[in-house]
Every structure is written in C-alpha cells, then in structure tokens.
Short mmCIF file of C-alpha atoms in Angstrom, two decimals:
data_model
loop_
_atom_site.label_atom_id
_atom_site.label_comp_id
_atom_site.label_asym_id
_atom_site.label_seq_id
_atom_site.Cartn_x
_atom_site.Cartn_y
_atom_site.Cartn_z
CA MET D 532 100.24 -143.15 67.51
CA ARG D 533 99.37 -146.81 67.46
CA ASN D 534 95.83 -147.91 68.22
CA MET D 535 95.18 -149.47 71.60
CA SER D 536 93.70 -152.93 71.73
CA LYS D 537 91.66 -151.93 74.78
CA GLN D 538 90.10 -148.60 75.64
CA PHE D 539 91.02 -147.44 79.14
CA ARG D 540 89.17 -145.11 81.44
CA LEU D 541 91.39 -142.65 83.28
CA SER D 542 90.31 -140.93 86.47
CA VAL D 543 91.88 -138.51 88.95
CA LEU D 544 92.67 -138.88 92.64
CA ASP D 545 93.36 -135.45 94.12
CA GLN D 546 95.02 -135.45 97.53
CA THR D 547 95.07 -131.60 97.51
CA PRO D 548 98.83 -131.19 98.08
CA ILE D 549 100.06 -127.92 99.53
CA ARG D 550 103.16 -126.65 97.76
CA LYS D 551 106.38 -125.17 99.15
CA ASP D 552 105.71 -121.50 99.98
CA GLY D 553 102.02 -122.13 99.21
CA ASP D 554 98.95 -122.50 101.40
CA ALA D 555 95.66 -124.37 101.58
CA SER D 556 93.78 -121.75 99.57
CA SER D 557 96.19 -122.00 96.65
CA ALA D 558 96.06 -125.81 96.82
CA LEU D 559 92.27 -125.75 96.59
CA THR D 560 92.38 -123.26 93.71
CA GLU D 561 94.68 -125.70 91.94
CA SER D 562 92.13 -128.46 92.52
CA ILE D 563 89.47 -126.35 90.84
CA ARG D 564 91.71 -125.84 87.81
CA LEU D 565 92.54 -129.53 87.62
CA ALA D 566 88.89 -130.60 87.91
CA ARG D 567 87.90 -128.25 85.08
CA LEU D 568 90.73 -129.62 82.93
CA ALA D 569 89.88 -133.27 83.66
CA ASP D 570 86.26 -132.57 82.81
CA ARG D 571 87.20 -131.08 79.43
CA LEU D 572 89.69 -133.83 78.60
CA GLY D 573 87.32 -136.75 79.17
CA TYR D 574 88.48 -138.22 82.47
CA THR D 575 85.81 -140.49 83.96
CA ARG D 576 85.80 -139.46 87.63
CA TYR D 577 87.53 -137.07 90.01
CA TRP D 578 88.04 -138.33 93.54
CA LEU D 579 89.15 -136.48 96.66
CA SER D 580 90.92 -138.08 99.59
CA GLU D 581 90.35 -137.60 103.31
CA HIS D 582 93.43 -136.79 105.40
CA HIS D 583 93.85 -135.32 108.85
CA ASN D 584 96.49 -133.80 111.13
CA THR D 585 98.97 -132.87 108.40
CA THR D 586 100.10 -129.49 107.12
CA THR D 587 100.95 -130.82 103.63
CA LEU D 588 97.42 -131.66 102.42
CA ALA D 589 94.29 -129.51 102.34
CA GLY D 590 91.57 -132.13 101.93
CA ALA D 591 90.15 -132.94 105.36
CA SER D 592 86.53 -132.81 104.14
CA PRO D 593 86.02 -134.37 100.69
CA GLU D 594 82.26 -133.89 100.80
CA ILE D 595 82.63 -130.11 100.96
CA LEU D 596 85.12 -129.93 98.12
CA ILE D 597 83.04 -132.33 95.99
CA ALA D 598 80.19 -129.83 96.07
CA ARG D 599 82.43 -127.01 94.83
CA LEU D 600 84.12 -129.04 92.10
CA ALA D 601 80.84 -130.49 90.85
CA ALA D 602 79.58 -126.94 90.40
CA GLU D 603 82.73 -126.11 88.41
CA THR D 604 82.33 -129.06 85.99
CA HIS D 605 79.70 -130.52 83.69
CA HIS D 606 80.27 -134.20 82.91
CA ILE D 607 82.92 -135.82 85.09
CA ARG D 608 81.81 -137.84 88.12
CA LEU D 609 82.85 -136.37 91.49
CA GLY D 610 83.45 -138.44 94.56
CA SER D 611 85.47 -139.52 97.55
CA GLY D 612 88.55 -141.63 97.39
CA GLY D 613 87.61 -142.04 100.06
CA ILE D 614 85.45 -141.25 103.03
CA MET D 615 87.03 -143.06 105.98
CA LEU D 616 83.77 -144.40 107.35
CA PRO D 617 84.89 -145.23 110.92
CA ASN D 618 85.74 -141.53 111.39
CA HIS D 619 82.11 -140.54 110.95
CA SER D 620 78.50 -141.03 111.85
CA THR D 621 77.02 -143.38 109.26
CA LEU D 622 73.81 -141.34 109.12
CA LYS D 623 75.72 -138.13 108.47
CA VAL D 624 77.71 -139.72 105.63
CA ALA D 625 74.45 -140.95 104.07
CA GLU D 626 72.89 -137.50 104.35
CA ASN D 627 75.96 -135.72 102.97
CA PHE D 628 76.08 -137.90 99.88
CA ARG D 629 72.32 -137.96 99.36
CA LEU D 630 72.44 -134.18 99.31
CA LEU D 631 75.31 -134.23 96.81
CA GLU D 632 73.42 -136.73 94.65
CA ALA D 633 70.31 -134.52 94.80
CA LEU D 634 72.38 -131.54 93.62
CA TYR D 635 74.21 -133.47 90.88
CA PRO D 636 72.15 -136.56 89.97
CA GLY D 637 74.13 -139.35 88.36
CA ARG D 638 77.51 -137.73 88.99
CA ILE D 639 78.39 -138.65 92.58
CA ASP D 640 80.64 -141.49 93.78
CA LEU D 641 80.88 -142.52 97.42
CA GLY D 642 84.19 -144.31 97.83
CA LEU D 643 84.64 -145.84 101.27
CA GLY D 644 87.67 -146.84 103.31
CA ARG D 645 88.37 -147.86 106.87
CA ALA D 646 91.88 -146.47 107.43
CA PRO D 647 92.00 -143.45 109.77
CA GLY D 648 93.35 -141.07 107.13
CA GLY D 649 95.91 -140.01 109.70
CA ASP D 650 96.79 -141.17 113.20
CA ARG D 651 94.58 -142.99 115.67
CA LEU D 652 94.45 -140.13 118.18
CA THR D 653 92.97 -137.89 115.50
CA ALA D 654 90.57 -140.64 114.45
CA HIS D 655 89.38 -140.92 118.05
CA LEU D 656 88.63 -137.22 118.21
CA LEU D 657 86.77 -137.35 114.88
CA ASN D 658 84.57 -140.15 116.21
CA PRO D 659 84.97 -140.90 119.93
CA THR D 660 82.80 -144.03 119.54
CA ASN D 661 85.27 -145.54 117.04
CA THR D 662 86.55 -148.81 118.50
CA PHE D 663 88.68 -149.75 115.44
CA ASP D 664 86.81 -153.06 115.45
CA PRO D 665 86.41 -154.55 111.95
CA GLN D 666 82.97 -155.84 112.90
CA GLU D 667 81.85 -152.30 113.66
CA TYR D 668 82.93 -151.26 110.16
CA ILE D 669 80.83 -154.05 108.66
CA LYS D 670 77.87 -152.86 110.72
CA GLN D 671 78.40 -149.34 109.38
CA LEU D 672 78.31 -150.69 105.82
CA HIS D 673 75.02 -152.48 106.51
CA ASP D 674 73.58 -149.31 108.07
CA LEU D 675 74.80 -147.12 105.20
CA GLU D 676 73.15 -149.41 102.68
CA ALA D 677 69.91 -149.24 104.65
CA PHE D 678 69.98 -145.43 104.85
CA LEU D 679 70.65 -145.08 101.12
CA THR D 680 67.81 -147.45 100.19
CA ASP D 681 65.32 -146.48 102.93
CA THR D 682 65.30 -150.07 104.14
CA PRO D 683 64.03 -150.61 107.72
CA THR D 684 66.72 -152.29 109.84
CA PRO D 685 67.75 -152.26 113.50
CA GLY D 686 70.47 -149.75 112.50
CA ASN D 687 67.86 -147.11 111.64
CA PHE D 688 65.40 -148.19 114.34
CA GLU D 689 63.33 -150.11 111.79
CA GLY D 690 62.95 -147.13 109.50
CA LYS D 691 62.10 -144.51 112.11
CA ILE D 692 65.30 -142.64 111.23
CA ARG D 693 65.71 -141.67 107.57
CA ALA D 694 68.60 -140.05 105.74
CA ILE D 695 67.42 -136.85 104.12
CA PRO D 696 66.82 -135.65 101.52
CA SER D 697 64.65 -138.45 100.17
CA ILE D 698 65.69 -138.96 96.53
CA HIS D 699 65.09 -141.48 93.76
CA THR D 700 68.74 -142.01 92.80
CA ARG D 701 71.76 -142.86 94.88
CA PRO D 702 75.50 -142.23 94.78
CA GLN D 703 77.62 -144.95 93.23
CA LEU D 704 79.30 -147.01 95.96
CA TRP D 705 82.97 -147.96 95.77
CA MET D 706 85.14 -149.79 98.24
CA LEU D 707 88.82 -148.89 98.52
CA THR D 708 91.36 -151.52 99.50
CA SER D 709 95.13 -151.81 99.83
CA SER D 710 95.22 -155.30 101.32
CA GLY D 711 92.38 -157.17 99.64
CA GLU D 712 90.35 -157.72 102.80
CA SER D 713 87.94 -154.90 102.00
CA GLY D 714 87.63 -156.34 98.52
CA LEU D 715 85.74 -159.26 100.02
CA LEU D 716 83.35 -156.78 101.65
CA ALA D 717 82.89 -155.04 98.30
CA ALA D 718 82.04 -158.40 96.74
CA HIS D 719 79.53 -159.16 99.50
CA PHE D 720 77.78 -155.79 99.25
CA GLY D 721 77.88 -155.63 95.44
CA MET D 722 80.07 -152.53 95.28
CA ALA D 723 82.74 -151.50 92.77
CA LEU D 724 86.31 -151.93 93.99
CA CYS D 725 89.44 -149.79 93.61
CA TYR D 726 92.79 -151.30 94.59
CA ALA D 727 95.30 -148.78 95.97
CA GLN D 728 98.51 -149.80 94.22
CA PHE D 729 99.88 -146.41 95.29
CA ILE D 730 99.71 -147.63 98.90
CA ASN D 731 100.59 -151.31 98.58
CA PRO D 732 102.21 -152.69 95.41
CA VAL D 733 101.94 -156.30 96.58
CA GLY D 734 98.93 -158.58 96.06
CA GLY D 735 96.70 -156.33 93.98
CA PRO D 736 95.90 -158.70 91.10
CA GLU D 737 95.07 -161.46 93.57
CA ALA D 738 92.79 -159.10 95.53
CA LEU D 739 90.81 -158.15 92.43
CA ARG D 740 90.57 -161.79 91.36
CA ALA D 741 89.15 -162.79 94.75
CA TYR D 742 86.67 -159.91 94.52
CA ARG D 743 85.42 -161.04 91.11
CA ASP D 744 85.14 -164.66 92.20
CA ARG D 745 82.98 -163.76 95.20
CA PHE D 746 80.98 -160.86 93.77
CA LYS D 747 77.27 -160.81 94.56
CA PRO D 748 75.14 -158.58 92.29
CA SER D 749 73.38 -155.69 94.00
CA ALA D 750 70.51 -153.43 93.02
CA THR D 751 72.95 -150.90 91.58
CA LEU D 752 75.76 -153.11 90.24
CA THR D 753 75.05 -156.36 88.44
CA GLU D 754 78.65 -157.22 87.55
CA PRO D 755 81.98 -156.59 89.29
CA HIS D 756 83.75 -153.37 88.34
CA THR D 757 87.34 -152.50 89.25
CA ALA D 758 89.91 -149.75 89.07
CA VAL D 759 93.53 -149.39 90.18
CA GLY D 760 94.89 -146.31 91.91
CA ILE D 761 98.50 -145.32 91.23
CA PHE D 762 100.90 -142.40 91.55
CA ALA D 763 101.75 -141.32 88.00
CA PHE D 764 103.57 -138.58 86.16
CA CYS D 765 104.00 -138.05 82.42
CA SER D 766 106.30 -135.68 80.54
CA GLU D 767 107.88 -135.47 77.13
CA ASP D 768 111.02 -134.07 78.79
CA PRO D 769 113.34 -136.85 80.13
CA GLN D 770 114.87 -134.41 82.62
CA LYS D 771 111.42 -133.64 84.06
CA VAL D 772 110.77 -137.37 84.30
CA HIS D 773 114.04 -137.86 86.19
CA GLU D 774 113.41 -134.97 88.57
CA THR D 775 109.82 -135.95 89.35
CA GLN D 776 110.76 -139.58 89.94
CA ALA D 777 113.38 -138.34 92.41
CA LEU D 778 110.79 -136.09 94.07
CA ILE D 779 108.31 -138.97 94.46
CA ASP D 780 111.03 -141.32 95.74
CA TYR D 781 112.02 -138.79 98.40
CA ARG D 782 108.43 -138.01 99.36
CA LEU D 783 107.33 -141.62 99.81
CA LEU D 784 110.40 -142.47 101.87
CA GLY D 785 109.79 -139.39 103.99
CA PHE D 786 106.26 -140.58 104.76
CA GLU D 787 107.62 -143.96 105.81
CA LYS D 788 110.04 -142.19 108.16
CA GLY D 789 107.20 -140.16 109.70
CA ASN D 790 108.04 -136.85 108.01
CA TYR D 791 104.40 -136.03 107.35
CA ASP D 792 104.79 -132.26 107.49
CA GLU D 793 107.75 -131.92 105.10
CA ILE D 794 106.98 -130.48 101.68
CA PRO D 795 109.75 -131.92 99.50
CA THR D 796 111.51 -130.14 96.67
CA VAL D 797 113.36 -131.48 93.65
CA ALA D 798 116.58 -129.91 94.95
CA ALA D 799 116.27 -131.70 98.29
CA ALA D 800 115.39 -134.97 96.56
CA LEU D 801 118.35 -134.84 94.17
CA ALA D 802 120.76 -133.92 96.96
CA TYR D 803 119.69 -136.66 99.36
CA ASP D 804 122.21 -139.45 99.96
CA TYR D 805 120.26 -142.70 100.44
CA THR D 806 121.60 -145.47 102.63
CA PRO D 807 121.56 -148.96 101.07
CA ALA D 808 118.52 -149.87 103.18
CA GLU D 809 116.69 -146.70 102.17
CA TRP D 810 117.43 -147.33 98.51
CA GLN D 811 115.82 -150.75 98.79
CA ARG D 812 112.69 -149.02 100.05
CA VAL D 813 112.89 -146.62 97.10
CA LEU D 814 112.98 -149.53 94.67
CA HIS D 815 110.03 -151.13 96.46
CA ASN D 816 108.05 -147.88 96.40
CA ARG D 817 108.63 -147.40 92.68
CA ARG D 818 106.19 -150.24 92.17
CA ARG D 819 103.60 -147.81 93.54
CA THR D 820 104.35 -145.35 90.75
CA ALA D 821 104.24 -144.97 86.99
CA VAL D 822 106.62 -142.24 85.85
CA GLY D 823 107.86 -141.67 82.31
CA THR D 824 107.23 -140.37 78.81
CA PRO D 825 103.85 -140.88 77.17
CA GLN D 826 105.00 -144.07 75.43
CA GLN D 827 106.51 -145.42 78.65
CA LEU D 828 103.29 -144.72 80.54
CA ARG D 829 101.31 -146.49 77.84
CA ASP D 830 103.50 -149.56 78.22
CA ILE D 831 103.27 -149.48 82.03
CA PHE D 832 99.49 -149.10 82.05
CA GLU D 833 98.97 -151.81 79.46
CA GLY D 834 101.06 -154.15 81.62
CA LEU D 835 99.13 -153.24 84.76
CA ALA D 836 95.81 -153.64 82.93
CA ALA D 837 96.79 -157.15 81.93
CA ASP D 838 98.01 -158.04 85.43
CA PHE D 839 94.94 -156.63 87.18
CA ASP D 840 92.40 -157.39 84.43
CA THR D 841 91.01 -153.87 84.72
CA ASP D 842 90.25 -151.03 82.33
CA GLU D 843 90.35 -148.04 84.68
CA PHE D 844 93.19 -146.23 86.44
CA VAL D 845 92.76 -143.59 89.12
CA ILE D 846 95.82 -141.36 88.88
CA SER D 847 97.33 -139.23 91.62
CA THR D 848 100.05 -136.83 90.46
CA PHE D 849 102.52 -134.85 92.56
CA THR D 850 104.88 -132.34 90.98
CA GLU D 851 106.93 -129.43 92.21
CA ASP D 852 104.98 -126.96 90.06
CA PRO D 853 101.26 -126.78 89.19
CA ALA D 854 101.90 -126.51 85.45
CA GLY D 855 103.74 -129.83 85.36
CA ARG D 856 100.85 -131.54 87.10
CA LEU D 857 98.26 -130.19 84.67
CA ARG D 858 100.47 -130.99 81.68
CA SER D 859 100.89 -134.58 82.86
CA TYR D 860 97.12 -135.14 82.84
CA GLU D 861 96.91 -133.52 79.40
CA LEU D 862 99.57 -135.83 77.96
CA LEU D 863 97.91 -138.92 79.42
CA ALA D 864 94.55 -137.90 77.98
CA ARG D 865 96.13 -137.49 74.57
CA GLU D 866 98.16 -140.69 74.72
CA PHE D 867 95.18 -142.78 75.78
CA GLU D 868 92.85 -141.01 73.37
CA LEU D 869 90.25 -139.96 75.93
CA THR D 870 87.01 -138.67 74.48
CA PRO D 871 85.70 -135.43 75.98
CA ALA D 872 82.46 -136.20 77.79
CA ALA D 873 80.50 -133.63 75.77
CA ILE D 874 80.84 -135.83 72.67
CA ARG D 875 81.08 -139.21 74.37
CA PRO D 876 78.40 -141.79 73.51
CA ALA D 877 75.87 -142.22 76.32
CA SER D 878 76.78 -145.89 76.79
CA VAL D 879 80.33 -144.91 77.70
CA THR D 880 79.35 -142.51 80.47
CA ALA D 881 77.95 -145.25 82.73
CA LEU D 882 80.12 -146.75 85.49
#
C-alpha cells in the first residue's frame, strides 16, 4: 500500500435504510452495529439524517438515535446530518442538543439544514408556523446561536427564556448545503460546512471556495472547516462493485421519479431497461457516487479532495445486504489507514 500524501478523515452519514423484507427495528439495530464498527475503526464522526413521510427510512428523529448511538460508542463524534431547522422550534433544538452535549461532552455535532426532509405538507404539520421564508431561517440561526451561548436577544426575550440544561460546552455547529447558498450563512456565522455532493454534483468546489473566502471566525471555530458528503461503496469483488453500482443507479433514478417507497433490489436494478433519457440521468447521478475497489476509491477520493480542497468525507453507503455495507466501511478504513480513536493522538481528535 502506497503512502498517502494527505491524511483524510472519514465519517459516516447513516440514513437508516430499511431493507427488503426488513423493518424499522432491524434498520436501527443495523445502525447500532455500524456505529460500533465506525467507532472501533477510527471514523471521525457519525451523522444521522432527518427524513419524513417515507417507508424506506427509519430516521425521523436524529436526536433520539444520537443518544442511543453515543451510549454504544466511546470516541466517535455523534451528530445530525442534519436537523432540518425550519421543521422545528429553535428553542427545542437548542435544548435537545444541549442535553446531548451534557450527556456526551465534546462528542456532539449539530448539523443544520433547511430542506424539509420530505414534502412540504409534512413539513407544515411538523411546524405549522413554517413559512418557507429564507429570512425566517436566518432568524432561527441567530436565535439558535443566542440560546447556545446564553446571549440576550429579542429572540429569547432578552434572556428571559433560556435553553436548558445550562452547560459550559456546546455542540459543534455545522451547516449543510447542496447549492452553496447556505455556505454563505455558514461563513457568516463561523460554522463548519459540509457540501452534499450526494445530492448535487454540480458547483461544490465553488461553494466551498466562496465559504472560505467569506468566513468570519466565531467563538468556537477560528478557521473554516469543510467536508464533502458522498454516496460510496467499496468491495474487493468486481461483481459486487457492478451490482451495487446498478442498485444505486436504480435507487437514485427512482427517487427522481417519485418512487420514495420502493425498496430496490439488485435483481430489479439489473433487469431494468433504461430509456436513453433515463440513462443520461444515471450518468449524471454517478457523479454523486464513488463506487469501486479500494484502489479505485482511493483515486476518486484523492481527486475529490484536490477539487474541493478538503480533507474529510462523510460517506453514506447503501447495499442490498448488511454485511456488504459493514465490509465497505472496513475496507475504506484500511485503505485510508484510519487510526482507531483509542490510540489516536489528542491533537487529531479535534474538529
């Protein structure tokens, strides 16, 4: 194995997929197994997504699952990727994550997004006051910052309302973006930024560059910090690589066609006859993925790291079987020479 010129951090994005003939309980048990494995292997953070009104994903409440997975692990950071802030009361988000930080000091990430995590009707029921106004989202960010720092502002009635528990540390704040617009907010508020390449493969390097150019240091982050989220799968078996690429192709196209409740299989993916227009979408969507052997993944990630000027990847992996998913994370940890957190130097465990 050749030495890497740059040490990468690898992290996990778990969208809690429900498998064919499985259920939510088995999906969540799989998440527990994956979190334990990622903790042992030396992954930096483990994020959970927020999705609603679908039968294919189990993760409607990241904050609840974070608490369970943090109790199952020892070193890895646990967080949201992300909490869709407009769906919620800002005060309640602050209290949820202050409580998590009090339980697991120095291990909690609060990743924020503004997409609904589903459809707008569901988002309205989650928060009937949600107007989908970008200015309201900015106000929520100001209020969240005030709650987490106990700063009197009009949003907390000049300090009369406090987020409890009162603690001396705070969760690490991340902004999630797939367009770049939220990257400018991250720069303004002095937050770390993760670009969702797995959602939009166009414009990511430019979005991170604009974020760095405009970054304003905050009390918790003095320099810009970035990561890139991507769908990825790694196997030493070329046939497994082929089958999983087909599965991901079929799944992403199905989402674009509104098939949110279909749980795809490799057999269905291999049998599907794409139209020319659909195949063009497949080729476009493959830019959202990194699928291959360990050496191929190394080459892909090194290229992305150079394009994005980043040293961290947040990896979401979908497979037909749980074992293939776990094995993929194991192979990536080995290929990128991750250091288990128990023996990692203290300076490496920060952000």
